[in-house]
JSON list of C-alpha atoms in Angstrom, two decimals:
[
{"chain": "A", "resi": 654, "resn": "MET", "atom": "CA", "xyz": [-79.34, 18.32, -24.43]},
{"chain": "A", "resi": 655, "resn": "VAL", "atom": "CA", "xyz": [-80.39, 15.52, -27.16]},
{"chain": "A", "resi": 656, "resn": "CYS", "atom": "CA", "xyz": [-77.19, 13.76, -29.02]},
{"chain": "A", "resi": 657, "resn": "TRP", "atom": "CA", "xyz": [-77.59, 10.78, -31.16]},
{"chain": "A", "resi": 658, "resn": "GLN", "atom": "CA", "xyz": [-74.90, 8.83, -33.58]},
{"chain": "A", "resi": 659, "resn": "GLY", "atom": "CA", "xyz": [-74.58, 9.51, -36.80]},
{"chain": "A", "resi": 660, "resn": "VAL", "atom": "CA", "xyz": [-72.55, 7.03, -39.42]},
{"chain": "A", "resi": 661, "resn": "HIS", "atom": "CA", "xyz": [-68.88, 8.57, -38.25]},
{"chain": "A", "resi": 662, "resn": "GLU", "atom": "CA", "xyz": [-70.17, 11.45, -36.01]},
{"chain": "A", "resi": 663, "resn": "PHE", "atom": "CA", "xyz": [-72.21, 12.78, -33.06]},
{"chain": "A", "resi": 664, "resn": "VAL", "atom": "CA", "xyz": [-74.11, 15.79, -33.57]},
{"chain": "A", "resi": 665, "resn": "ILE", "atom": "CA", "xyz": [-75.50, 17.10, -29.99]},
{"chain": "A", "resi": 666, "resn": "ILE", "atom": "CA", "xyz": [-77.93, 20.29, -29.79]},
{"chain": "A", "resi": 667, "resn": "ILE", "atom": "CA", "xyz": [-76.67, 22.82, -26.70]},
{"chain": "A", "resi": 668, "resn": "PRO", "atom": "CA", "xyz": [-79.17, 25.36, -26.53]},
{"chain": "A", "resi": 669, "resn": "THR", "atom": "CA", "xyz": [-77.59, 29.22, -26.47]},
{"chain": "A", "resi": 670, "resn": "SER", "atom": "CA", "xyz": [-78.66, 31.49, -24.05]},
{"chain": "A", "resi": 671, "resn": "ILE", "atom": "CA", "xyz": [-81.45, 32.95, -26.34]},
{"chain": "A", "resi": 672, "resn": "GLU", "atom": "CA", "xyz": [-84.47, 31.39, -25.23]},
{"chain": "A", "resi": 673, "resn": "GLY", "atom": "CA", "xyz": [-85.68, 28.53, -27.93]},
{"chain": "A", "resi": 674, "resn": "GLU", "atom": "CA", "xyz": [-82.81, 28.63, -30.01]},
{"chain": "A", "resi": 675, "resn": "HIS", "atom": "CA", "xyz": [-80.16, 26.08, -30.48]},
{"chain": "A", "resi": 676, "resn": "PHE", "atom": "CA", "xyz": [-77.48, 25.67, -32.38]},
{"chain": "A", "resi": 677, "resn": "MET", "atom": "CA", "xyz": [-75.30, 22.43, -33.27]},
{"chain": "A", "resi": 678, "resn": "LYS", "atom": "CA", "xyz": [-72.29, 20.34, -32.23]},
{"chain": "A", "resi": 679, "resn": "THR", "atom": "CA", "xyz": [-70.21, 18.33, -34.41]},
{"chain": "A", "resi": 680, "resn": "VAL", "atom": "CA", "xyz": [-67.79, 15.57, -32.69]},
{"chain": "A", "resi": 681, "resn": "VAL", "atom": "CA", "xyz": [-65.56, 16.10, -35.88]},
{"chain": "A", "resi": 682, "resn": "PRO", "atom": "CA", "xyz": [-63.12, 13.30, -36.40]},
{"chain": "A", "resi": 683, "resn": "MET", "atom": "CA", "xyz": [-59.81, 14.57, -38.59]},
{"chain": "A", "resi": 684, "resn": "ARG", "atom": "CA", "xyz": [-55.38, 14.69, -38.43]},
{"chain": "A", "resi": 685, "resn": "ILE", "atom": "CA", "xyz": [-54.28, 17.70, -37.46]},
{"chain": "A", "resi": 686, "resn": "ASN", "atom": "CA", "xyz": [-50.36, 17.93, -38.68]},
{"chain": "A", "resi": 687, "resn": "GLY", "atom": "CA", "xyz": [-50.33, 13.73, -38.64]},
{"chain": "A", "resi": 688, "resn": "GLN", "atom": "CA", "xyz": [-52.02, 13.73, -35.13]},
{"chain": "A", "resi": 689, "resn": "ALA", "atom": "CA", "xyz": [-55.78, 12.22, -35.19]},
{"chain": "A", "resi": 690, "resn": "ARG", "atom": "CA", "xyz": [-57.85, 14.37, -33.76]},
{"chain": "A", "resi": 691, "resn": "GLU", "atom": "CA", "xyz": [-61.76, 13.96, -32.73]},
{"chain": "A", "resi": 692, "resn": "ASP", "atom": "CA", "xyz": [-63.17, 17.57, -31.10]},
{"chain": "A", "resi": 693, "resn": "ALA", "atom": "CA", "xyz": [-66.87, 19.26, -30.60]},
{"chain": "A", "resi": 694, "resn": "MET", "atom": "CA", "xyz": [-67.18, 21.92, -32.80]},
{"chain": "A", "resi": 695, "resn": "ALA", "atom": "CA", "xyz": [-70.00, 24.73, -33.64]},
{"chain": "A", "resi": 696, "resn": "ASP", "atom": "CA", "xyz": [-71.31, 23.76, -37.31]},
{"chain": "A", "resi": 697, "resn": "ASN", "atom": "CA", "xyz": [-70.28, 27.51, -38.09]},
{"chain": "A", "resi": 698, "resn": "LEU", "atom": "CA", "xyz": [-67.01, 27.64, -36.97]},
{"chain": "A", "resi": 699, "resn": "LEU", "atom": "CA", "xyz": [-64.37, 28.49, -39.22]},
{"chain": "A", "resi": 700, "resn": "LEU", "atom": "CA", "xyz": [-61.38, 26.07, -39.41]},
{"chain": "A", "resi": 701, "resn": "ILE", "atom": "CA", "xyz": [-59.02, 29.08, -38.65]},
{"chain": "A", "resi": 702, "resn": "ASP", "atom": "CA", "xyz": [-61.21, 30.00, -35.13]},
{"chain": "A", "resi": 703, "resn": "TYR", "atom": "CA", "xyz": [-60.45, 26.00, -34.74]},
{"chain": "A", "resi": 704, "resn": "LEU", "atom": "CA", "xyz": [-57.01, 25.89, -35.53]},
{"chain": "A", "resi": 705, "resn": "ARG", "atom": "CA", "xyz": [-55.51, 29.11, -33.39]},
{"chain": "A", "resi": 706, "resn": "GLU", "atom": "CA", "xyz": [-58.11, 29.04, -30.99]},
{"chain": "A", "resi": 707, "resn": "GLN", "atom": "CA", "xyz": [-59.05, 25.40, -29.83]},
{"chain": "A", "resi": 708, "resn": "LEU", "atom": "CA", "xyz": [-55.34, 24.08, -31.03]},
{"chain": "A", "resi": 709, "resn": "GLN", "atom": "CA", "xyz": [-53.17, 27.07, -30.49]},
{"chain": "A", "resi": 710, "resn": "LEU", "atom": "CA", "xyz": [-52.26, 26.48, -33.94]},
{"chain": "A", "resi": 711, "resn": "THR", "atom": "CA", "xyz": [-51.23, 29.84, -34.54]},
{"chain": "A", "resi": 712, "resn": "GLY", "atom": "CA", "xyz": [-49.09, 30.12, -37.89]},
{"chain": "A", "resi": 713, "resn": "THR", "atom": "CA", "xyz": [-51.94, 30.54, -39.84]},
{"chain": "A", "resi": 714, "resn": "LYS", "atom": "CA", "xyz": [-52.27, 33.76, -40.09]},
{"chain": "A", "resi": 715, "resn": "GLN", "atom": "CA", "xyz": [-55.83, 35.85, -40.24]},
{"chain": "A", "resi": 716, "resn": "GLY", "atom": "CA", "xyz": [-55.40, 38.58, -42.82]},
{"chain": "A", "resi": 717, "resn": "CYS", "atom": "CA", "xyz": [-58.62, 39.61, -45.29]},
{"chain": "A", "resi": 718, "resn": "ASP", "atom": "CA", "xyz": [-61.30, 37.63, -43.80]},
{"chain": "A", "resi": 719, "resn": "GLY", "atom": "CA", "xyz": [-62.48, 37.00, -46.60]},
{"chain": "A", "resi": 720, "resn": "GLY", "atom": "CA", "xyz": [-60.59, 34.39, -48.95]},
{"chain": "A", "resi": 721, "resn": "GLU", "atom": "CA", "xyz": [-58.84, 37.30, -50.93]},
{"chain": "A", "resi": 722, "resn": "CYS", "atom": "CA", "xyz": [-54.87, 37.45, -49.55]},
{"chain": "A", "resi": 723, "resn": "GLY", "atom": "CA", "xyz": [-53.75, 33.28, -48.81]},
{"chain": "A", "resi": 724, "resn": "ALA", "atom": "CA", "xyz": [-52.20, 33.88, -45.57]},
{"chain": "A", "resi": 725, "resn": "CYS", "atom": "CA", "xyz": [-54.45, 31.68, -43.96]},
{"chain": "A", "resi": 726, "resn": "THR", "atom": "CA", "xyz": [-53.58, 28.76, -46.09]},
{"chain": "A", "resi": 727, "resn": "VAL", "atom": "CA", "xyz": [-53.66, 25.12, -45.29]},
{"chain": "A", "resi": 728, "resn": "LEU", "atom": "CA", "xyz": [-53.29, 22.14, -46.91]},
{"chain": "A", "resi": 729, "resn": "VAL", "atom": "CA", "xyz": [-56.75, 19.54, -46.82]},
{"chain": "A", "resi": 730, "resn": "ASP", "atom": "CA", "xyz": [-55.82, 16.23, -48.24]},
{"chain": "A", "resi": 731, "resn": "GLY", "atom": "CA", "xyz": [-52.74, 17.67, -49.61]},
{"chain": "A", "resi": 732, "resn": "VAL", "atom": "CA", "xyz": [-54.36, 20.72, -51.70]},
{"chain": "A", "resi": 733, "resn": "PRO", "atom": "CA", "xyz": [-54.24, 24.23, -50.65]},
{"chain": "A", "resi": 734, "resn": "ARG", "atom": "CA", "xyz": [-57.60, 25.72, -48.83]},
{"chain": "A", "resi": 735, "resn": "LEU", "atom": "CA", "xyz": [-58.48, 29.05, -47.54]},
{"chain": "A", "resi": 736, "resn": "ALA", "atom": "CA", "xyz": [-59.06, 28.69, -43.66]},
{"chain": "A", "resi": 737, "resn": "CYS", "atom": "CA", "xyz": [-60.83, 31.76, -43.71]},
{"chain": "A", "resi": 738, "resn": "LEU", "atom": "CA", "xyz": [-63.65, 30.39, -45.71]},
{"chain": "A", "resi": 739, "resn": "THR", "atom": "CA", "xyz": [-63.37, 27.13, -44.84]},
{"chain": "A", "resi": 740, "resn": "LEU", "atom": "CA", "xyz": [-66.48, 25.66, -41.58]},
{"chain": "A", "resi": 741, "resn": "ALA", "atom": "CA", "xyz": [-64.34, 23.19, -39.37]},
{"chain": "A", "resi": 742, "resn": "VAL", "atom": "CA", "xyz": [-66.88, 20.64, -39.67]},
{"chain": "A", "resi": 743, "resn": "SER", "atom": "CA", "xyz": [-66.30, 20.29, -43.57]},
{"chain": "A", "resi": 744, "resn": "VAL", "atom": "CA", "xyz": [-62.77, 18.79, -42.80]},
{"chain": "A", "resi": 745, "resn": "SER", "atom": "CA", "xyz": [-64.09, 15.82, -41.00]},
{"chain": "A", "resi": 746, "resn": "GLY", "atom": "CA", "xyz": [-61.95, 12.88, -41.92]},
{"chain": "A", "resi": 747, "resn": "CYS", "atom": "CA", "xyz": [-59.72, 14.60, -44.04]},
{"chain": "A", "resi": 748, "resn": "ALA", "atom": "CA", "xyz": [-55.86, 15.22, -42.86]},
{"chain": "A", "resi": 749, "resn": "VAL", "atom": "CA", "xyz": [-55.26, 18.97, -42.30]},
{"chain": "A", "resi": 750, "resn": "GLU", "atom": "CA", "xyz": [-51.65, 20.22, -42.57]},
{"chain": "A", "resi": 751, "resn": "THR", "atom": "CA", "xyz": [-50.54, 23.63, -41.26]},
{"chain": "A", "resi": 752, "resn": "VAL", "atom": "CA", "xyz": [-47.36, 25.89, -41.36]},
{"chain": "A", "resi": 753, "resn": "GLU", "atom": "CA", "xyz": [-46.13, 23.69, -38.11]},
{"chain": "A", "resi": 754, "resn": "SER", "atom": "CA", "xyz": [-46.51, 20.57, -39.73]},
{"chain": "A", "resi": 755, "resn": "LEU", "atom": "CA", "xyz": [-43.51, 21.80, -42.09]},
{"chain": "A", "resi": 756, "resn": "SER", "atom": "CA", "xyz": [-40.65, 21.36, -39.49]},
{"chain": "A", "resi": 757, "resn": "THR", "atom": "CA", "xyz": [-39.69, 18.05, -37.89]},
{"chain": "A", "resi": 758, "resn": "ALA", "atom": "CA", "xyz": [-37.99, 17.42, -34.48]},
{"chain": "A", "resi": 759, "resn": "GLY", "atom": "CA", "xyz": [-37.44, 21.53, -34.66]},
{"chain": "A", "resi": 760, "resn": "ARG", "atom": "CA", "xyz": [-35.82, 21.26, -37.83]},
{"chain": "A", "resi": 761, "resn": "LEU", "atom": "CA", "xyz": [-36.83, 23.65, -41.27]},
{"chain": "A", "resi": 762, "resn": "SER", "atom": "CA", "xyz": [-37.49, 21.99, -43.70]},
{"chain": "A", "resi": 763, "resn": "ALA", "atom": "CA", "xyz": [-36.00, 22.49, -47.47]},
{"chain": "A", "resi": 764, "resn": "LEU", "atom": "CA", "xyz": [-39.25, 24.87, -48.33]},
{"chain": "A", "resi": 765, "resn": "GLN", "atom": "CA", "xyz": [-38.56, 26.25, -44.48]},
{"chain": "A", "resi": 766, "resn": "GLN", "atom": "CA", "xyz": [-34.75, 26.57, -45.35]},
{"chain": "A", "resi": 767, "resn": "ALA", "atom": "CA", "xyz": [-34.90, 28.59, -48.89]},
{"chain": "A", "resi": 768, "resn": "PHE", "atom": "CA", "xyz": [-37.06, 31.05, -48.01]},
{"chain": "A", "resi": 769, "resn": "ASN", "atom": "CA", "xyz": [-34.90, 31.58, -45.01]},
{"chain": "A", "resi": 770, "resn": "GLU", "atom": "CA", "xyz": [-31.81, 31.93, -46.93]},
{"chain": "A", "resi": 771, "resn": "LYS", "atom": "CA", "xyz": [-33.69, 33.66, -50.10]},
{"chain": "A", "resi": 772, "resn": "LEU", "atom": "CA", "xyz": [-34.73, 36.03, -48.02]},
{"chain": "A", "resi": 773, "resn": "GLY", "atom": "CA", "xyz": [-38.34, 34.80, -49.21]},
{"chain": "A", "resi": 774, "resn": "THR", "atom": "CA", "xyz": [-39.46, 36.53, -46.17]},
{"chain": "A", "resi": 775, "resn": "GLN", "atom": "CA", "xyz": [-40.04, 40.30, -45.17]},
{"chain": "A", "resi": 776, "resn": "CYS", "atom": "CA", "xyz": [-42.77, 40.98, -42.55]},
{"chain": "A", "resi": 777, "resn": "GLY", "atom": "CA", "xyz": [-43.64, 37.31, -42.44]},
{"chain": "A", "resi": 778, "resn": "TYR", "atom": "CA", "xyz": [-47.64, 37.71, -42.31]},
{"chain": "A", "resi": 779, "resn": "CYS", "atom": "CA", "xyz": [-48.55, 36.43, -45.49]},
{"chain": "A", "resi": 780, "resn": "THR", "atom": "CA", "xyz": [-45.59, 33.61, -45.08]},
{"chain": "A", "resi": 781, "resn": "PRO", "atom": "CA", "xyz": [-46.96, 30.91, -43.62]},
{"chain": "A", "resi": 782, "resn": "GLY", "atom": "CA", "xyz": [-49.77, 30.91, -46.63]},
{"chain": "A", "resi": 783, "resn": "MET", "atom": "CA", "xyz": [-46.89, 30.94, -49.24]},
{"chain": "A", "resi": 784, "resn": "LEU", "atom": "CA", "xyz": [-45.22, 28.13, -47.60]},
{"chain": "A", "resi": 785, "resn": "MET", "atom": "CA", "xyz": [-48.06, 25.87, -47.77]},
{"chain": "A", "resi": 786, "resn": "THR", "atom": "CA", "xyz": [-49.22, 26.54, -51.78]},
{"chain": "A", "resi": 787, "resn": "SER", "atom": "CA", "xyz": [-45.75, 26.33, -52.14]},
{"chain": "A", "resi": 788, "resn": "GLU", "atom": "CA", "xyz": [-45.64, 22.94, -50.23]},
{"chain": "A", "resi": 789, "resn": "ALA", "atom": "CA", "xyz": [-48.43, 21.99, -52.22]},
{"chain": "A", "resi": 790, "resn": "LEU", "atom": "CA", "xyz": [-46.66, 23.15, -55.81]},
{"chain": "A", "resi": 791, "resn": "LEU", "atom": "CA", "xyz": [-43.65, 20.67, -55.22]},
{"chain": "A", "resi": 792, "resn": "ARG", "atom": "CA", "xyz": [-45.27, 18.01, -53.68]},
{"chain": "A", "resi": 793, "resn": "SER", "atom": "CA", "xyz": [-47.04, 17.58, -57.47]},
{"chain": "A", "resi": 794, "resn": "ASN", "atom": "CA", "xyz": [-44.45, 19.25, -59.47]},
{"chain": "A", "resi": 795, "resn": "PRO", "atom": "CA", "xyz": [-41.25, 18.72, -57.81]},
{"chain": "A", "resi": 796, "resn": "ALA", "atom": "CA", "xyz": [-39.58, 21.42, -60.57]},
{"chain": "A", "resi": 797, "resn": "PRO", "atom": "CA", "xyz": [-41.92, 23.60, -61.13]},
{"chain": "A", "resi": 798, "resn": "SER", "atom": "CA", "xyz": [-41.27, 27.14, -63.85]},
{"chain": "A", "resi": 799, "resn": "VAL", "atom": "CA", "xyz": [-41.36, 30.60, -62.84]},
{"chain": "A", "resi": 800, "resn": "GLU", "atom": "CA", "xyz": [-44.94, 30.53, -64.54]},
{"chain": "A", "resi": 801, "resn": "GLN", "atom": "CA", "xyz": [-46.25, 27.37, -62.55]},
{"chain": "A", "resi": 802, "resn": "ILE", "atom": "CA", "xyz": [-44.67, 29.25, -59.81]},
{"chain": "A", "resi": 803, "resn": "ARG", "atom": "CA", "xyz": [-46.48, 32.63, -60.07]},
{"chain": "A", "resi": 804, "resn": "ALA", "atom": "CA", "xyz": [-49.84, 30.64, -60.77]},
{"chain": "A", "resi": 805, "resn": "ALA", "atom": "CA", "xyz": [-50.08, 28.22, -57.87]},
{"chain": "A", "resi": 806, "resn": "LEU", "atom": "CA", "xyz": [-49.07, 31.42, -55.55]},
{"chain": "A", "resi": 807, "resn": "ALA", "atom": "CA", "xyz": [-51.88, 34.04, -57.64]},
{"chain": "A", "resi": 808, "resn": "GLY", "atom": "CA", "xyz": [-53.85, 33.72, -54.87]},
{"chain": "A", "resi": 809, "resn": "ASN", "atom": "CA", "xyz": [-51.35, 34.35, -52.00]},
{"chain": "A", "resi": 810, "resn": "LEU", "atom": "CA", "xyz": [-50.73, 38.34, -51.08]},
{"chain": "A", "resi": 811, "resn": "CYS", "atom": "CA", "xyz": [-47.02, 39.82, -50.18]},
{"chain": "A", "resi": 812, "resn": "ARG", "atom": "CA", "xyz": [-47.10, 43.51, -49.43]},
{"chain": "A", "resi": 813, "resn": "CYS", "atom": "CA", "xyz": [-43.80, 43.87, -48.97]},
{"chain": "A", "resi": 814, "resn": "THR", "atom": "CA", "xyz": [-42.10, 42.28, -51.60]},
{"chain": "A", "resi": 815, "resn": "GLY", "atom": "CA", "xyz": [-42.15, 42.10, -55.49]},
{"chain": "A", "resi": 816, "resn": "TYR", "atom": "CA", "xyz": [-42.35, 38.17, -55.01]},
{"chain": "A", "resi": 817, "resn": "VAL", "atom": "CA", "xyz": [-39.20, 37.82, -56.87]},
{"chain": "A", "resi": 818, "resn": "LYS", "atom": "CA", "xyz": [-37.72, 36.78, -53.65]},
{"chain": "A", "resi": 819, "resn": "ILE", "atom": "CA", "xyz": [-40.36, 34.44, -53.39]},
{"chain": "A", "resi": 820, "resn": "ILE", "atom": "CA", "xyz": [-40.17, 32.49, -56.59]},
{"chain": "A", "resi": 821, "resn": "GLU", "atom": "CA", "xyz": [-36.26, 32.52, -56.00]},
{"chain": "A", "resi": 822, "resn": "SER", "atom": "CA", "xyz": [-37.44, 30.66, -52.58]},
{"chain": "A", "resi": 823, "resn": "VAL", "atom": "CA", "xyz": [-39.58, 27.97, -54.30]},
{"chain": "A", "resi": 824, "resn": "GLN", "atom": "CA", "xyz": [-36.94, 27.52, -57.20]},
{"chain": "A", "resi": 825, "resn": "ALA", "atom": "CA", "xyz": [-34.00, 26.76, -54.38]},
{"chain": "A", "resi": 826, "resn": "ALA", "atom": "CA", "xyz": [-36.11, 24.42, -52.14]},
{"chain": "A", "resi": 827, "resn": "SER", "atom": "CA", "xyz": [-37.29, 22.86, -55.47]},
{"chain": "A", "resi": 828, "resn": "GLY", "atom": "CA", "xyz": [-33.21, 21.93, -56.03]},
{"chain": "A", "resi": 829, "resn": "TYR", "atom": "CA", "xyz": [-32.74, 21.28, -52.33]},
{"chain": "A", "resi": 830, "resn": "ARG", "atom": "CA", "xyz": [-35.00, 18.67, -52.69]},
{"chain": "A", "resi": 831, "resn": "ALA", "atom": "CA", "xyz": [-33.95, 17.15, -56.14]},
{"chain": "A", "resi": 832, "resn": "VAL", "atom": "CA", "xyz": [-30.30, 17.02, -54.26]},
{"chain": "A", "resi": 833, "resn": "SER", "atom": "CA", "xyz": [-32.03, 15.13, -51.17]},
{"chain": "A", "resi": 834, "resn": "ARG", "atom": "CA", "xyz": [-34.00, 12.73, -53.99]},
{"chain": "A", "resi": 835, "resn": "LYS", "atom": "CA", "xyz": [-31.08, 11.94, -55.40]},
{"chain": "A", "resi": 836, "resn": "GLY", "atom": "CA", "xyz": [-28.88, 11.20, -52.20]},
{"chain": "A", "resi": 837, "resn": "ALA", "atom": "CA", "xyz": [-32.10, 9.08, -50.96]},
{"chain": "A", "resi": 838, "resn": "ALA", "atom": "CA", "xyz": [-31.51, 6.94, -54.50]},
{"chain": "A", "resi": 839, "resn": "ALA", "atom": "CA", "xyz": [-27.84, 6.48, -54.10]}
]
């Protein structure tokens, strides 16, 4: 095993079971749902596999495996990213948020509450990706129009609904947040 330290990461070469071949592991610092971490991972490990298999954060769903459905959407530094197409080492030094980050102390966020009340979920498989994409939208645009919601969710597929309830859920969450902001300002 060979190790050396770079600027902010360690690289470890570990022999595989195939004679003469090696694969790289990198110690990657990042924040997952607000918690600082440093984990060694293979350079070819996908973010979805790291989250689901190593961290047991199974809210992020594996749908199409090709970046077409959006079920695996997480936020990386506040921007939606498809975890099935993202190498885990590429988020070194970043803040990664999964659907598990939305609730606080077991209480649903305003967005989760809206999806529940407005029936924005059916089977629930696409819901984590829809929630994370909607969260990013509402952070950048607290009062989006229906067209802006549709545009933001264009990369997220739902096979159960006609999207009406999902759009209504995002609109409701926008309203809940507006009421909350007004209450905090008073």
